[in-house]
Amino acid sequence: MQLINSFEEILRINQEELEIAKAKLKISKATILDVAQKHAQLYSQLDQLINYINDYINDTAELAALTAAKPGQLVVPSQPAKIQGRWDVPLDKTLSLAINQREEIKASMAAAQAANWRGVKAINSYLPIIGLTGNGNLNYDNGYANVLNGNDPGDAYRWQRNWNANAGIGFKWSIFDGGIRLADSQAFQEQSDSLEAQAANEELEAIRQVESSYSLLETSKIALTSAKEAYKYAYLAQEAARARYDAGVGDMTTVVQTMNQLARASAQVANAIFDHNNSVAQLYRYSATWPKETKSEVDGRTQNIRNGSNTTAEEE
């Protein structure tokens, strides 16, 4: 919106300069070339403004869809574009966060490990099974045996202890199963290798994304400072060129050039702000990190989802 406002201001200035050029033409203090140059610049920048407005409508419509706004509504910013958010984590730690926290990398590695274990299980069922077994017992008896009631037991007291032990080795092997289990094991292992390669590629992609966004963040800081200075001096230059033209000591070509410089500087400021804010958002996304100010809201929504799932399960 800030860029649209800037171009509307530039068009207003160009329209005033066009009217001045037309008035000078009538009294022979300007040429057809002056008026034609101003017309060409006015319509060229009007076309740029139309494109910016179309982009603005598309972006606000997309934002409305992402926020589940009502049909026909657009979500528009409540304030001019400015620097939003910050990222103070060093590059090496940001890369570590991305590698350790990205959900697609975790999913691929977990699937690779699962496939690997399935392969191990399949090959183990194919290999011979050797088992070692053993058991033992001990019996101990004591007391009087075969003594009638009322009789003196004498030396009839007896005790006895018996023990035994057994050990054995078992061997089982399905000598031939048509190669099915071996093929299954190899298939699972190939699947595991493929998933590990996929995880490696995802890790490389995460690194590329983080490095690219981090670089954009750093360069956007310099670009924004430079663009603001360019805009300040471009604005002064066009004011001076217009004043000189109005006083009859300047020419329209210079006015047109300085107005074009002002338009470019306006776009550079807007682009630098966008690059900064977008790179910060990307670094949060690419490192799978939630901003601190949104953590409580995320936790609340997560809890609401869990409560909703529990309610649905109870109703069923």
mmCIF file of N, CA, C and O in Angstrom, residues 63-107:
data_model
loop_
_atom_site.group_PDB
_atom_site.id
_atom_site.type_symbol
_atom_site.label_atom_id
_atom_site.label_comp_id
_atom_site.label_asym_id
_atom_site.label_seq_id
_atom_site.Cartn_x
_atom_site.Cartn_y
_atom_site.Cartn_z
ATOM 1 N N LEU A 63 -4.427 -13.455 1.333
ATOM 2 C CA LEU A 63 -4.380 -13.369 2.790
ATOM 3 C C LEU A 63 -5.759 -13.631 3.391
ATOM 4 O O LEU A 63 -5.877 -14.277 4.444
ATOM 5 N N ALA A 64 -6.808 -13.160 2.716
ATOM 6 C CA ALA A 64 -8.171 -13.420 3.185
ATOM 7 C C ALA A 64 -8.474 -14.916 3.164
ATOM 8 O O ALA A 64 -9.102 -15.450 4.079
ATOM 9 N N ALA A 65 -8.017 -15.589 2.108
ATOM 10 C CA ALA A 65 -8.242 -17.037 2.022
ATOM 11 C C ALA A 65 -7.477 -17.776 3.120
ATOM 12 O O ALA A 65 -7.997 -18.719 3.728
ATOM 13 N N LEU A 66 -6.250 -17.349 3.394
ATOM 14 C CA LEU A 66 -5.440 -18.014 4.416
ATOM 15 C C LEU A 66 -6.001 -17.805 5.826
ATOM 16 O O LEU A 66 -5.809 -18.647 6.701
ATOM 17 N N THR A 67 -6.682 -16.679 6.028
ATOM 18 C CA THR A 67 -7.251 -16.390 7.347
ATOM 19 C C THR A 67 -8.730 -16.746 7.428
ATOM 20 O O THR A 67 -9.393 -16.411 8.415
ATOM 21 N N ALA A 68 -9.242 -17.419 6.385
ATOM 22 C CA ALA A 68 -10.635 -17.881 6.373
ATOM 23 C C ALA A 68 -11.622 -16.724 6.530
ATOM 24 O O ALA A 68 -12.611 -16.819 7.262
ATOM 25 N N ALA A 69 -11.347 -15.614 5.837
ATOM 26 C CA ALA A 69 -12.274 -14.486 5.868
ATOM 27 C C ALA A 69 -13.534 -14.822 5.066
ATOM 28 O O ALA A 69 -13.559 -15.761 4.267
ATOM 29 N N LYS A 70 -14.586 -14.056 5.287
ATOM 30 C CA LYS A 70 -15.835 -14.299 4.577
ATOM 31 C C LYS A 70 -15.671 -14.032 3.086
ATOM 32 O O LYS A 70 -14.850 -13.191 2.687
ATOM 33 N N PRO A 71 -16.446 -14.715 2.238
ATOM 34 C CA PRO A 71 -16.356 -14.485 0.791
ATOM 35 C C PRO A 71 -16.606 -13.010 0.451
ATOM 36 O O PRO A 71 -17.514 -12.379 0.994
ATOM 37 N N GLY A 72 -15.791 -12.484 -0.439
ATOM 38 C CA GLY A 72 -15.944 -11.090 -0.840
ATOM 39 C C GLY A 72 -15.149 -10.119 -0.001
ATOM 40 O O GLY A 72 -15.058 -8.930 -0.341
ATOM 41 N N GLN A 73 -14.552 -10.583 1.087
ATOM 42 C CA GLN A 73 -13.768 -9.709 1.948
ATOM 43 C C GLN A 73 -12.290 -9.805 1.605
ATOM 44 O O GLN A 73 -11.804 -10.852 1.202
ATOM 45 N N LEU A 74 -11.594 -8.682 1.770
ATOM 46 C CA LEU A 74 -10.151 -8.633 1.593
ATOM 47 C C LEU A 74 -9.514 -8.266 2.923
ATOM 48 O O LEU A 74 -10.061 -7.459 3.683
ATOM 49 N N VAL A 75 -8.371 -8.851 3.214
ATOM 50 C CA VAL A 75 -7.640 -8.525 4.431
ATOM 51 C C VAL A 75 -6.562 -7.517 4.064
ATOM 52 O O VAL A 75 -5.618 -7.846 3.334
ATOM 53 N N VAL A 76 -6.701 -6.287 4.546
ATOM 54 C CA VAL A 76 -5.779 -5.213 4.187
ATOM 55 C C VAL A 76 -4.989 -4.788 5.423
ATOM 56 O O VAL A 76 -5.468 -4.920 6.551
ATOM 57 N N PRO A 77 -3.783 -4.279 5.226
ATOM 58 C CA PRO A 77 -2.977 -3.838 6.376
ATOM 59 C C PRO A 77 -3.582 -2.606 7.032
ATOM 60 O O PRO A 77 -4.175 -1.760 6.362
ATOM 61 N N SER A 78 -3.420 -2.510 8.335
ATOM 62 C CA SER A 78 -3.971 -1.384 9.088
ATOM 63 C C SER A 78 -2.971 -0.250 9.235
ATOM 64 O O SER A 78 -3.306 0.802 9.778
ATOM 65 N N GLN A 79 -1.720 -0.445 8.765
ATOM 66 C CA GLN A 79 -0.693 0.575 8.890
ATOM 67 C C GLN A 79 0.269 0.478 7.709
ATOM 68 O O GLN A 79 0.319 -0.547 7.026
ATOM 69 N N PRO A 80 1.012 1.531 7.442
ATOM 70 C CA PRO A 80 1.956 1.500 6.314
ATOM 71 C C PRO A 80 3.013 0.410 6.497
ATOM 72 O O PRO A 80 3.295 -0.027 7.622
ATOM 73 N N ALA A 81 3.586 0.027 5.382
ATOM 74 C CA ALA A 81 4.632 -0.995 5.427
ATOM 75 C C ALA A 81 5.829 -0.483 6.217
ATOM 76 O O ALA A 81 6.257 0.666 6.069
ATOM 77 N N LYS A 82 6.344 -1.355 7.084
ATOM 78 C CA LYS A 82 7.517 -1.020 7.866
ATOM 79 C C LYS A 82 8.230 -2.315 8.239
ATOM 80 O O LYS A 82 7.715 -3.408 8.012
ATOM 81 N N ILE A 83 9.411 -2.184 8.816
ATOM 82 C CA ILE A 83 10.177 -3.353 9.233
ATOM 83 C C ILE A 83 9.403 -4.091 10.321
ATOM 84 O O ILE A 83 8.988 -3.514 11.323
ATOM 85 N N GLN A 84 9.194 -5.388 10.093
ATOM 86 C CA GLN A 84 8.465 -6.226 11.042
ATOM 87 C C GLN A 84 9.327 -7.416 11.443
ATOM 88 O O GLN A 84 9.884 -8.092 10.585
ATOM 89 N N GLY A 85 9.401 -7.668 12.738
ATOM 90 C CA GLY A 85 10.111 -8.847 13.207
ATOM 91 C C GLY A 85 11.621 -8.694 13.125
ATOM 92 O O GLY A 85 12.162 -7.770 12.508
ATOM 93 N N ARG A 86 12.298 -9.651 13.728
ATOM 94 C CA ARG A 86 13.759 -9.676 13.704
ATOM 95 C C ARG A 86 14.223 -11.118 13.888
ATOM 96 O O ARG A 86 13.498 -11.964 14.404
ATOM 97 N N TRP A 87 15.446 -11.367 13.460
ATOM 98 C CA TRP A 87 16.044 -12.698 13.602
ATOM 99 C C TRP A 87 17.466 -12.514 14.089
ATOM 100 O O TRP A 87 18.344 -12.077 13.350
ATOM 101 N N ASP A 88 17.691 -12.852 15.359
ATOM 102 C CA ASP A 88 18.992 -12.625 15.980
ATOM 103 C C ASP A 88 19.810 -13.903 16.148
ATOM 104 O O ASP A 88 20.894 -13.865 16.745
ATOM 105 N N VAL A 89 19.303 -15.026 15.661
ATOM 106 C CA VAL A 89 20.014 -16.303 15.817
ATOM 107 C C VAL A 89 21.151 -16.374 14.795
ATOM 108 O O VAL A 89 20.938 -16.100 13.609
ATOM 109 N N PRO A 90 22.364 -16.736 15.203
ATOM 110 C CA PRO A 90 23.478 -16.852 14.252
ATOM 111 C C PRO A 90 23.185 -17.892 13.164
ATOM 112 O O PRO A 90 22.353 -18.785 13.350
ATOM 113 N N LEU A 91 23.896 -17.777 12.058
ATOM 114 C CA LEU A 91 23.657 -18.660 10.923
ATOM 115 C C LEU A 91 23.894 -20.127 11.283
ATOM 116 O O LEU A 91 23.089 -20.996 10.920
ATOM 117 N N ASP A 92 24.986 -20.429 11.994
ATOM 118 C CA ASP A 92 25.283 -21.834 12.299
ATOM 119 C C ASP A 92 24.191 -22.458 13.169
ATOM 120 O O ASP A 92 23.787 -23.609 12.952
ATOM 121 N N LYS A 93 23.667 -21.703 14.140
ATOM 122 C CA LYS A 93 22.604 -22.232 14.983
ATOM 123 C C LYS A 93 21.300 -22.343 14.210
ATOM 124 O O LYS A 93 20.514 -23.278 14.426
ATOM 125 N N THR A 94 21.057 -21.404 13.299
ATOM 126 C CA THR A 94 19.859 -21.477 12.468
ATOM 127 C C THR A 94 19.875 -22.733 11.601
ATOM 128 O O THR A 94 18.863 -23.414 11.456
ATOM 129 N N LEU A 95 21.043 -23.045 11.045
ATOM 130 C CA LEU A 95 21.178 -24.262 10.248
ATOM 131 C C LEU A 95 20.938 -25.499 11.108
ATOM 132 O O LEU A 95 20.283 -26.456 10.668
ATOM 133 N N SER A 96 21.448 -25.481 12.323
ATOM 134 C CA SER A 96 21.243 -26.614 13.229
ATOM 135 C C SER A 96 19.763 -26.789 13.559
ATOM 136 O O SER A 96 19.252 -27.917 13.588
ATOM 137 N N LEU A 97 19.058 -25.688 13.796
ATOM 138 C CA LEU A 97 17.615 -25.760 14.065
ATOM 139 C C LEU A 97 16.873 -26.365 12.882
ATOM 140 O O LEU A 97 15.983 -27.206 13.051
ATOM 141 N N ALA A 98 17.233 -25.932 11.684
ATOM 142 C CA ALA A 98 16.552 -26.435 10.489
ATOM 143 C C ALA A 98 16.774 -27.938 10.314
ATOM 144 O O ALA A 98 15.833 -28.688 10.020
ATOM 145 N N ILE A 99 18.006 -28.390 10.506
ATOM 146 C CA ILE A 99 18.322 -29.806 10.310
ATOM 147 C C ILE A 99 17.641 -30.673 11.353
ATOM 148 O O ILE A 99 17.147 -31.762 11.062
ATOM 149 N N ASN A 100 17.588 -30.191 12.597
ATOM 150 C CA ASN A 100 17.071 -31.007 13.704
ATOM 151 C C ASN A 100 15.565 -30.911 13.884
ATOM 152 O O ASN A 100 14.966 -31.807 14.490
ATOM 153 N N GLN A 101 14.952 -29.853 13.369
ATOM 154 C CA GLN A 101 13.537 -29.631 13.658
ATOM 155 C C GLN A 101 12.609 -29.730 12.450
ATOM 156 O O GLN A 101 11.390 -29.813 12.641
ATOM 157 N N ARG A 102 13.146 -29.743 11.243
ATOM 158 C CA ARG A 102 12.264 -29.780 10.077
ATOM 159 C C ARG A 102 11.497 -31.092 10.044
ATOM 160 O O ARG A 102 12.078 -32.184 10.106
ATOM 161 N N GLU A 103 10.169 -30.990 9.923
ATOM 162 C CA GLU A 103 9.320 -32.167 10.044
ATOM 163 C C GLU A 103 9.506 -33.162 8.904
ATOM 164 O O GLU A 103 9.426 -34.371 9.106
ATOM 165 N N GLU A 104 9.789 -32.673 7.683
ATOM 166 C CA GLU A 104 9.944 -33.609 6.577
ATOM 167 C C GLU A 104 11.212 -34.442 6.711
ATOM 168 O O GLU A 104 11.242 -35.620 6.310
ATOM 169 N N ILE A 105 12.276 -33.853 7.282
ATOM 170 C CA ILE A 105 13.512 -34.606 7.491
ATOM 171 C C ILE A 105 13.286 -35.683 8.547
ATOM 172 O O ILE A 105 13.706 -36.836 8.387
ATOM 173 N N LYS A 106 12.603 -35.311 9.642
ATOM 174 C CA LYS A 106 12.302 -36.282 10.688
ATOM 175 C C LYS A 106 11.451 -37.427 10.144
ATOM 176 O O LYS A 106 11.679 -38.604 10.454
ATOM 177 N N ALA A 107 10.449 -37.083 9.339
ATOM 178 C CA ALA A 107 9.554 -38.114 8.802
ATOM 179 C C ALA A 107 10.307 -39.083 7.899
ATOM 180 O O ALA A 107 10.113 -40.304 7.973
#
